Short mmCIF file of C-alpha atoms in Angstrom, two decimals:
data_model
loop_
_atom_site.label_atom_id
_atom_site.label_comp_id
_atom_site.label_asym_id
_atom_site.label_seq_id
_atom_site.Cartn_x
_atom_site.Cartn_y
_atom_site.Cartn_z
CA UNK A 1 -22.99 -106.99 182.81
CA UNK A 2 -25.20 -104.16 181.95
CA UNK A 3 -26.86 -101.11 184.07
CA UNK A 4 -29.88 -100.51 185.21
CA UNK A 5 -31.64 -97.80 183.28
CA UNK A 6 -33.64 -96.66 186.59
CA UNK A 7 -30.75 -95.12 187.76
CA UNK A 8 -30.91 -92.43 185.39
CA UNK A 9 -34.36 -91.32 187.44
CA UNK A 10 -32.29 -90.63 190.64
CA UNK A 11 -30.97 -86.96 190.32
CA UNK A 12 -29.92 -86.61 193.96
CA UNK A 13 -27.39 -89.82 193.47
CA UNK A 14 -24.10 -88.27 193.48
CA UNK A 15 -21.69 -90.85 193.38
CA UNK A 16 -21.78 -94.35 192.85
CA UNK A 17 -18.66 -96.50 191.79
CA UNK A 18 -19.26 -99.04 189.14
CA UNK A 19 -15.33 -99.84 188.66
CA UNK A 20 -14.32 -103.09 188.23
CA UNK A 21 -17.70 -104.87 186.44
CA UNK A 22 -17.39 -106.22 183.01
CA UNK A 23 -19.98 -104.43 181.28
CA UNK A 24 -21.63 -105.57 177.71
CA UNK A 25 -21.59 -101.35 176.66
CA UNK A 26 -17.87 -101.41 176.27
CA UNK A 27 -18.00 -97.33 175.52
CA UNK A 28 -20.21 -97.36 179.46
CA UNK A 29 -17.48 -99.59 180.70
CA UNK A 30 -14.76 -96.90 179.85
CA UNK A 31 -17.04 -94.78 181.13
CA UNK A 32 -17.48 -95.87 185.01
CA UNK A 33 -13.45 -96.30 185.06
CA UNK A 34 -13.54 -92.62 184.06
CA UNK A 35 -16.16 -90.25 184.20
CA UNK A 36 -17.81 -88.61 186.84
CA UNK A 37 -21.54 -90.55 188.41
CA UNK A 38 -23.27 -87.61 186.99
CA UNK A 39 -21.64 -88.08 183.09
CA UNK A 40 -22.76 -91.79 183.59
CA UNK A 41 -25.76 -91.21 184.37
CA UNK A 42 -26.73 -88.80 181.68
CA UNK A 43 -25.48 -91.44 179.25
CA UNK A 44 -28.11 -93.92 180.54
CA UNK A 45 -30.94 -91.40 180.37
CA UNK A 46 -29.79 -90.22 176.70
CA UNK A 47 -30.61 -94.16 175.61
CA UNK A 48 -26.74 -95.50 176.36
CA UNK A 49 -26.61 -99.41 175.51
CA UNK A 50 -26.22 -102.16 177.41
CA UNK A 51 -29.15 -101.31 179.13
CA UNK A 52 -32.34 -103.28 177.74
CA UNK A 53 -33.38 -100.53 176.43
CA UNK A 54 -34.18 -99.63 172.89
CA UNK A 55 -31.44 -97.55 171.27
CA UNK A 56 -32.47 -94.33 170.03
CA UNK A 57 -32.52 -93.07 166.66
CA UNK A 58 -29.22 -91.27 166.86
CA UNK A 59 -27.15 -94.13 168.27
CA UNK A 60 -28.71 -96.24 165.53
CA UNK A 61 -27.17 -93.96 163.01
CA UNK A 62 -24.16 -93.97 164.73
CA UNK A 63 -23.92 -97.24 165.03
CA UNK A 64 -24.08 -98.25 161.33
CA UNK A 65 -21.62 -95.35 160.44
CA UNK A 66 -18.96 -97.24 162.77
CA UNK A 67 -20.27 -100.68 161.06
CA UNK A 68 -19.53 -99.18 157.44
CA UNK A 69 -16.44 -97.32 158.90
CA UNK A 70 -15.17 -100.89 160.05
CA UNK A 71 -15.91 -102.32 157.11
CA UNK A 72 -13.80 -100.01 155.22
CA UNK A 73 -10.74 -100.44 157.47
CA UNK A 74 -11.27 -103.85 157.16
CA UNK A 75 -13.47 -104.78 159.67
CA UNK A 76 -11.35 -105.37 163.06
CA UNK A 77 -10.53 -101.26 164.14
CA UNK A 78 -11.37 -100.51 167.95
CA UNK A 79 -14.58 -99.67 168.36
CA UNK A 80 -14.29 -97.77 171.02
CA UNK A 81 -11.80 -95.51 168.49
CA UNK A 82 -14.34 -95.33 165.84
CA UNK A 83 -16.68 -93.99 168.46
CA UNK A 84 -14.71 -91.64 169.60
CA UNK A 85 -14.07 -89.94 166.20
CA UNK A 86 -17.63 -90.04 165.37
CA UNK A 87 -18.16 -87.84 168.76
CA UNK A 88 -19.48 -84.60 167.90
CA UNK A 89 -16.03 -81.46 169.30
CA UNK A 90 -16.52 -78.66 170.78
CA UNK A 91 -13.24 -76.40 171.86
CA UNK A 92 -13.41 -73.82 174.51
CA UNK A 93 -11.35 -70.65 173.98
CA UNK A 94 -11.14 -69.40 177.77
CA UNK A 95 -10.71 -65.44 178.72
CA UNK A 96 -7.26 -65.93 179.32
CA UNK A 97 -6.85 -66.42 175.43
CA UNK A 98 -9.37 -64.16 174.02
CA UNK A 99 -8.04 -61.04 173.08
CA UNK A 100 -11.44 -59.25 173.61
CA UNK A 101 -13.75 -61.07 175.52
CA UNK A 102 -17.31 -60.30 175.99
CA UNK A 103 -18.84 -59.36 179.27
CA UNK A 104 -22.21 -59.01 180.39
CA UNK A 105 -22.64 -56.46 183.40
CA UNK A 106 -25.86 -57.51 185.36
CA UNK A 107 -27.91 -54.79 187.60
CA UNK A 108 -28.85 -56.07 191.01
CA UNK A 109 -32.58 -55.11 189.99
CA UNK A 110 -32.74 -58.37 188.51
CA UNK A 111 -32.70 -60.25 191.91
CA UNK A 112 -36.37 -60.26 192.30
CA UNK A 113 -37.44 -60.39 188.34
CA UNK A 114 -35.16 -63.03 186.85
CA UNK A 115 -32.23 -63.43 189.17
CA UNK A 116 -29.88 -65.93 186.87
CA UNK A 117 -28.51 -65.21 183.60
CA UNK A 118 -25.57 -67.51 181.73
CA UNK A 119 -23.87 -66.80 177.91
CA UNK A 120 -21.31 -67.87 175.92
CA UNK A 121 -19.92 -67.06 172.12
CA UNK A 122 -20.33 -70.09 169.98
CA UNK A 123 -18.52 -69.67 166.41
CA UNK A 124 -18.39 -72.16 163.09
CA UNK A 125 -21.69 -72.49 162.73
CA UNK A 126 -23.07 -73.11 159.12
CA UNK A 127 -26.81 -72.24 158.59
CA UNK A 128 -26.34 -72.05 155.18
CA UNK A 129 -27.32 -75.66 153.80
CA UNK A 130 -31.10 -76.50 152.61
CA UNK A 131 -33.40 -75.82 155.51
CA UNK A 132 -30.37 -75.40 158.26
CA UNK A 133 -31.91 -72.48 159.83
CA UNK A 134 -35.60 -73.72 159.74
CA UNK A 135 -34.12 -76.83 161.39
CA UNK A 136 -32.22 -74.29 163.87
CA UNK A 137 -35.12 -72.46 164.71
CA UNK A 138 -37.46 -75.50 164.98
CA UNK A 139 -34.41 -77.17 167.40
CA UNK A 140 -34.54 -73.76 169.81
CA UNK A 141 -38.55 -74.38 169.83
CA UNK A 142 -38.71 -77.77 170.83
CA UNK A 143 -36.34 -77.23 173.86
CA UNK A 144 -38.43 -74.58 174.98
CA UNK A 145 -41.00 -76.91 175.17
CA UNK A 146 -38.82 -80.00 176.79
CA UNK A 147 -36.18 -78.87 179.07
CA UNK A 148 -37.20 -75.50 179.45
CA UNK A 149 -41.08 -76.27 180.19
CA UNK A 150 -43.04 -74.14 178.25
CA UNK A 151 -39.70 -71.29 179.24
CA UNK A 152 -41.66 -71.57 183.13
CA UNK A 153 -37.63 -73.00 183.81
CA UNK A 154 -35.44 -71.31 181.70
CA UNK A 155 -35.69 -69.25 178.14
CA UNK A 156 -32.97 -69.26 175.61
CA UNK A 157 -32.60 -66.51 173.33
CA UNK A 158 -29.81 -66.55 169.61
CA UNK A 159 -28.18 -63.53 168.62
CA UNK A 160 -25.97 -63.19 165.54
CA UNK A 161 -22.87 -62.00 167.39
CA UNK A 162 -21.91 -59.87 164.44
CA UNK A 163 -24.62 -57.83 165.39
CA UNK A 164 -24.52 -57.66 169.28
CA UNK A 165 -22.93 -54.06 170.43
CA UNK A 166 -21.07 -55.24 173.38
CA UNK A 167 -20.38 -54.41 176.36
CA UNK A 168 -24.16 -55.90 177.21
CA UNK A 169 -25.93 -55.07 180.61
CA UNK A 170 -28.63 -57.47 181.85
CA UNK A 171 -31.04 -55.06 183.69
CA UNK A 172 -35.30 -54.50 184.22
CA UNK A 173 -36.92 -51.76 182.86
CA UNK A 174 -40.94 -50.81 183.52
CA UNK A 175 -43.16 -52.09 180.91
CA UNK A 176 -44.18 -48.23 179.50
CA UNK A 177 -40.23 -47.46 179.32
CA UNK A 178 -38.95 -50.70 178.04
CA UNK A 179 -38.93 -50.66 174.09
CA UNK A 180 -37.74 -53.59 171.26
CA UNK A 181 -37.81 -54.29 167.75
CA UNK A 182 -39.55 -57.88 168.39
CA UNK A 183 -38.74 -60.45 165.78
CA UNK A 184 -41.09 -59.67 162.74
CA UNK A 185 -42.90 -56.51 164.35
CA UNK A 186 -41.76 -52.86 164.20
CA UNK A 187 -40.23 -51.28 167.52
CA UNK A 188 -42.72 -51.03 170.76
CA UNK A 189 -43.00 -49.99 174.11
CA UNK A 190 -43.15 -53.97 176.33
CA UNK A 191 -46.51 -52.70 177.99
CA UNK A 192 -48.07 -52.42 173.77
CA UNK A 193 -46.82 -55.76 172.87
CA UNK A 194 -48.17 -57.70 175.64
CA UNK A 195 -51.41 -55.93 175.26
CA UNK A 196 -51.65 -56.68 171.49
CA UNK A 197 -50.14 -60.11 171.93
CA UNK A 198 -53.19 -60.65 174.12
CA UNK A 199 -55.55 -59.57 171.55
CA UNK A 200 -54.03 -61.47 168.98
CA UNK A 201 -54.50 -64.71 171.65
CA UNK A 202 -58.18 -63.87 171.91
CA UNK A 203 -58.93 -63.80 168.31
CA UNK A 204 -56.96 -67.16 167.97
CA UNK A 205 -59.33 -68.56 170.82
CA UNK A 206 -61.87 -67.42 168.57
CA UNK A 207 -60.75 -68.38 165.20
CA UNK A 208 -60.01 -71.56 166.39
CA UNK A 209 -63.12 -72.28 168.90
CA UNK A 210 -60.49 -73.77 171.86
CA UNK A 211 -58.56 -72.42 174.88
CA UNK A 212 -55.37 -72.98 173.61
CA UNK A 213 -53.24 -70.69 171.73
CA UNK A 214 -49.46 -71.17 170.32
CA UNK A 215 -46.76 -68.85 169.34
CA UNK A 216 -45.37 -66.15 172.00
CA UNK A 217 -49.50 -65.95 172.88
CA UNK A 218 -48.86 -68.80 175.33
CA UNK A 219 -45.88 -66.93 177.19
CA UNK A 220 -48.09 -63.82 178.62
CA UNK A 221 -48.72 -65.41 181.84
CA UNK A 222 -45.21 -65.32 182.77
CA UNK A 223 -45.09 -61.88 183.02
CA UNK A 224 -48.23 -61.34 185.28
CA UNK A 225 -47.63 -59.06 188.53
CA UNK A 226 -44.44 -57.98 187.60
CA UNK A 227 -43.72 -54.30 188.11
CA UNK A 228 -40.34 -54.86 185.72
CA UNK A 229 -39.30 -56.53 182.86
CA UNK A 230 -36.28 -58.26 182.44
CA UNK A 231 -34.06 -57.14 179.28
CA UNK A 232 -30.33 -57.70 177.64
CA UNK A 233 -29.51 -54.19 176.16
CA UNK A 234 -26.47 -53.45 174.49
CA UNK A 235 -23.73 -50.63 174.32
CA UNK A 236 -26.23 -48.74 172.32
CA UNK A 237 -28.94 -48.48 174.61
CA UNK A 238 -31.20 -50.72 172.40
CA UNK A 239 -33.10 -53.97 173.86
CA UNK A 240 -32.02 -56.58 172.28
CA UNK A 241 -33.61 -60.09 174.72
CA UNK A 242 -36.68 -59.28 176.77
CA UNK A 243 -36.96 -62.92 178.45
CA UNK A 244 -39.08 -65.15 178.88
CA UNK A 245 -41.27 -63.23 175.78
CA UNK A 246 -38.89 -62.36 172.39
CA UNK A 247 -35.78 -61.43 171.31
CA UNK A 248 -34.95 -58.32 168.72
CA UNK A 249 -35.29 -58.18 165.07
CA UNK A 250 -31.75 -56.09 165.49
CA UNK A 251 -30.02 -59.01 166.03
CA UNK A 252 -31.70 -61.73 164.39
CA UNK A 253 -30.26 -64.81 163.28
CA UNK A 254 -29.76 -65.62 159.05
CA UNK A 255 -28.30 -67.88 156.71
CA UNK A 256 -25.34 -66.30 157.18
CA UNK A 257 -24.84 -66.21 160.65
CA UNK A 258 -21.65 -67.83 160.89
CA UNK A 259 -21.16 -66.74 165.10
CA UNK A 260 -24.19 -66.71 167.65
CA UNK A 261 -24.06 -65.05 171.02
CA UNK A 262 -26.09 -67.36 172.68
CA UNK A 263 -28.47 -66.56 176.42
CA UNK A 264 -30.30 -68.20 178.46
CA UNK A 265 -32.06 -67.08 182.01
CA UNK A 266 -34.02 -68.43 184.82
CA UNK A 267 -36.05 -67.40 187.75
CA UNK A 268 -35.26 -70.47 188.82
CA UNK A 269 -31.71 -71.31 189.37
CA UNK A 270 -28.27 -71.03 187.81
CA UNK A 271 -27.69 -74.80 187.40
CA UNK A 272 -30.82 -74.56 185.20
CA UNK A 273 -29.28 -72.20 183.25
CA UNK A 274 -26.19 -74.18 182.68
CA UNK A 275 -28.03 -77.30 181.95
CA UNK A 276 -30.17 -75.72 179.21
CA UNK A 277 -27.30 -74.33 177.94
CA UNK A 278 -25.05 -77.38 177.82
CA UNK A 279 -28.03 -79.37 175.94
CA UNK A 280 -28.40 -75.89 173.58
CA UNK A 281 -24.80 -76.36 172.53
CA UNK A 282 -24.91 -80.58 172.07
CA UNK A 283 -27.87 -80.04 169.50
CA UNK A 284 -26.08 -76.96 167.88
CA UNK A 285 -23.15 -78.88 167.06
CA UNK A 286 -25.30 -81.99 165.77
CA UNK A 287 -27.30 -79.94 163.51
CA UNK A 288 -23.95 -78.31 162.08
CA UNK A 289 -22.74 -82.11 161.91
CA UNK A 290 -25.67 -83.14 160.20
CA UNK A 291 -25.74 -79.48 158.19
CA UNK A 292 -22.30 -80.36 156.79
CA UNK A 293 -22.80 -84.04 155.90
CA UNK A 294 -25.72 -83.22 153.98
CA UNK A 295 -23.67 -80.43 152.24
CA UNK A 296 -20.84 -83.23 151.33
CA UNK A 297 -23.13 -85.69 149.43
CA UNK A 298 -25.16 -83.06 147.65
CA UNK A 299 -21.63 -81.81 146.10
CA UNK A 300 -21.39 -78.05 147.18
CA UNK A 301 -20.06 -75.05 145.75
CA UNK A 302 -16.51 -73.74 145.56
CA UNK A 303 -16.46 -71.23 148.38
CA UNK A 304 -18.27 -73.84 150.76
CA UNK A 305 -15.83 -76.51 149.90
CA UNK A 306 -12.96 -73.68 150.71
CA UNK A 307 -14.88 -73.15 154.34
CA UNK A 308 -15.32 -76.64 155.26
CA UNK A 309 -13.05 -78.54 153.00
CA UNK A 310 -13.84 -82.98 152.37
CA UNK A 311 -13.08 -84.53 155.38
CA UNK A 312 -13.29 -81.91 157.65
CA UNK A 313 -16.70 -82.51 159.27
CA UNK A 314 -15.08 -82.95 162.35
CA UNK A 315 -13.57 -79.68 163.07
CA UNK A 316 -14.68 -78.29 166.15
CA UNK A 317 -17.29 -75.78 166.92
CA UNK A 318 -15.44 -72.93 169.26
CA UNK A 319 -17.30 -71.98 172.80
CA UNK A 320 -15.74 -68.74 173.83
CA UNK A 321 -16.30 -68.20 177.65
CA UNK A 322 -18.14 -65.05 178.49
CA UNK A 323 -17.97 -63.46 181.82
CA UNK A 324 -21.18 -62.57 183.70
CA UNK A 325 -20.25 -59.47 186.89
CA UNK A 326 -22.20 -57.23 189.02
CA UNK A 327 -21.97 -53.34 188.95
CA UNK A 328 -18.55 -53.47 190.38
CA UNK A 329 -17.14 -55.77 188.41
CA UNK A 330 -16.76 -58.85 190.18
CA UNK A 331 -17.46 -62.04 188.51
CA UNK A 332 -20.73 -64.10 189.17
CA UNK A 333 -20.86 -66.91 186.32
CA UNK A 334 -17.99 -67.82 184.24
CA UNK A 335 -19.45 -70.20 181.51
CA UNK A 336 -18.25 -73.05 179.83
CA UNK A 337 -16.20 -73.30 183.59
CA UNK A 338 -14.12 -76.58 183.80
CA UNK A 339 -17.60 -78.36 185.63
CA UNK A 340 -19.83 -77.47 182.37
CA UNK A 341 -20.79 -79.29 179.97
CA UNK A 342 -20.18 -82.46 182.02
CA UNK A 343 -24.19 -83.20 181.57
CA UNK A 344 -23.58 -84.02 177.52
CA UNK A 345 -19.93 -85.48 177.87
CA UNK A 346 -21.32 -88.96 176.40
CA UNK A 347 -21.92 -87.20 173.27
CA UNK A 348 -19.71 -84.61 172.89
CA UNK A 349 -16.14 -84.16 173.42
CA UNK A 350 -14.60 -81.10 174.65
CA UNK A 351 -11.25 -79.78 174.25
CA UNK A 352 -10.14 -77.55 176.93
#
């Protein structure tokens, strides 16, 4: 009838057929007759019924939307139908489609610096409403804490795509050559920054009488014994991502960032990459969700009404595929590819 939630601990479990059992989580039952193990058992660790487990906070929601939704049409509509529309969408636009696709060249100098890079275009974002971008911002934190732990795993890095010069080359520079416009500071060589980054961590030890210090202060380590930095720089020569430290002021996000270029790397390993990035996008589109709801009741203005129009909180968010290729040209990461975004299917539904 239900589950076990301990499967969700066993990453190395690659398939398992659950076909044929009559389980309580009706959405989990459509789900095994479906879905690949690895979609199944992301649903289970993300708090999927059926379980004994306690339901998080977002299914709760979720689940008295569909109650009010049913009462509404009556009270006897499929749930699984109601759960399905209250799925957050996300539409890919692949290459093939895109009449000018961006491309990110990377130089084999990254190899032994920060080997793994992965991007993709996301567009339809509203920032606008209330504290949407403090909520944004505070989002992109916290998974640098969680999945990205402490950015030792991965870092992610937001770019207002309006401002992005492409073509973009993902290269290392030496720390007295590499320069950026940090977010909030004026432009300065890598080496400079780290140094007065580290002074600034001192006098917070001080201040503050204890070891630990927060900000980009906690980051510095990262960077220790490396005769390179990594860095995104675009068709203008300018730095605009030095991983795992800051991104630039040149293409910073704002309320009216309505298209992010979105980047995240790893010295780690590509699937990392992927998997941060997948979880980037699920929480994008809820906080747009949420952005727009909130917009809705509050009664907003004319030209917001004329962008999003009543009823239309369920248009999709757009993931264009970028293409990630060596010197020569040939491709090494294609993302969204047809595998991605598998890890947040049970939330999110994509149309390819």
């Amino acid at each position: 009838r239900e589950l076990p939630a301990a499967l969700a601990d066993c990453p190395r479990l690659k398939e398992a057929n659950f076909k044929g059992n009559q389980l309580r989580d009706k959405r989990l039952e459509k789900m095994v007759n479906g879905c690949q193990t690895k979609a199944i058992l992301e649903y289970l660790r993300a708090g999927g019924r059926g379980k004994g487990k306690a339901e998080t906070g977002r299914e709760d929601v979720r689940k008295k939307k569909r109650e009010k939704q049913q009462k509404k049409d009556g009270g006897d509509g499929e749930q699984d139908e109601v759960e399905e529309a209250s799925k957050l969408l996300v539409k890919v636009l692949h290459i093939s489609e895109n009449p000018a696709p961006l491309v990110v060249k990377v130089s084999p100098s990254v190899k032994d610096v920060r080997a793994f890079i992965v991007c993709c275009v996301l567009k339809g974002v509203n920032l606008k409403p209330g504290n949407a971008l403090k909520r944004f911002l505070t989002m992109q934190t916290k998974l640098h804490e969680d999945i990205c732990e402490k950015r030792t795993v991965a870092t992610i890095a937001t770019h207002d795509l309006q401002l992005v010069k492409a073509p973009l080359t993902y290269d290392v520079q030496p720390p007295d050559e590499l320069k950026i416009t940090p977010l909030g500071r004026k432009e300065i060589k890598a080496k400079d920054l780290l140094r007065q980054l580290q002074l600034e961590a001192e006098e917070q030890r001080k201040q503050k009488k204890r070891q630990n210090v927060s900000g980009l202060h906690k980051y510095l380590q990262l960077l220790d014994g490396k005769d390179s930095y990594p860095c995104l720089v675009d068709a203008e020569g300018a730095v605009i991502s030095f991983p795992p430290i800051t991104n630039s002021e040149k293409t910073k996000i704002r309320k009216e960032t309505r298209d992010l270029f979105l980047e995240v790397t790893s010295d780690t390993s590509l699937q990392i990459c992927k998997d941060v990035m997948d979880t980037l996008i699920l929480k994008i589109a809820e906080l747009n969700r949420s952005a727009l709801e909130n917009k809705e009741g509050s009664g907003s203005d004319m030209e917001s009404d004329a962008l999003c129009g009543a009823g239309n909180l369920n248009l999709p968010l757009v993931v264009e595929q970028v293409r990630v290729v060596d010197t020569d040209g040939n491709l090494k990461v294609l993302y969204p590819s047809k595998t991605d975004l598998a890890t947040v299917a049970s939330l999110l539904t994509v149309i390819r």
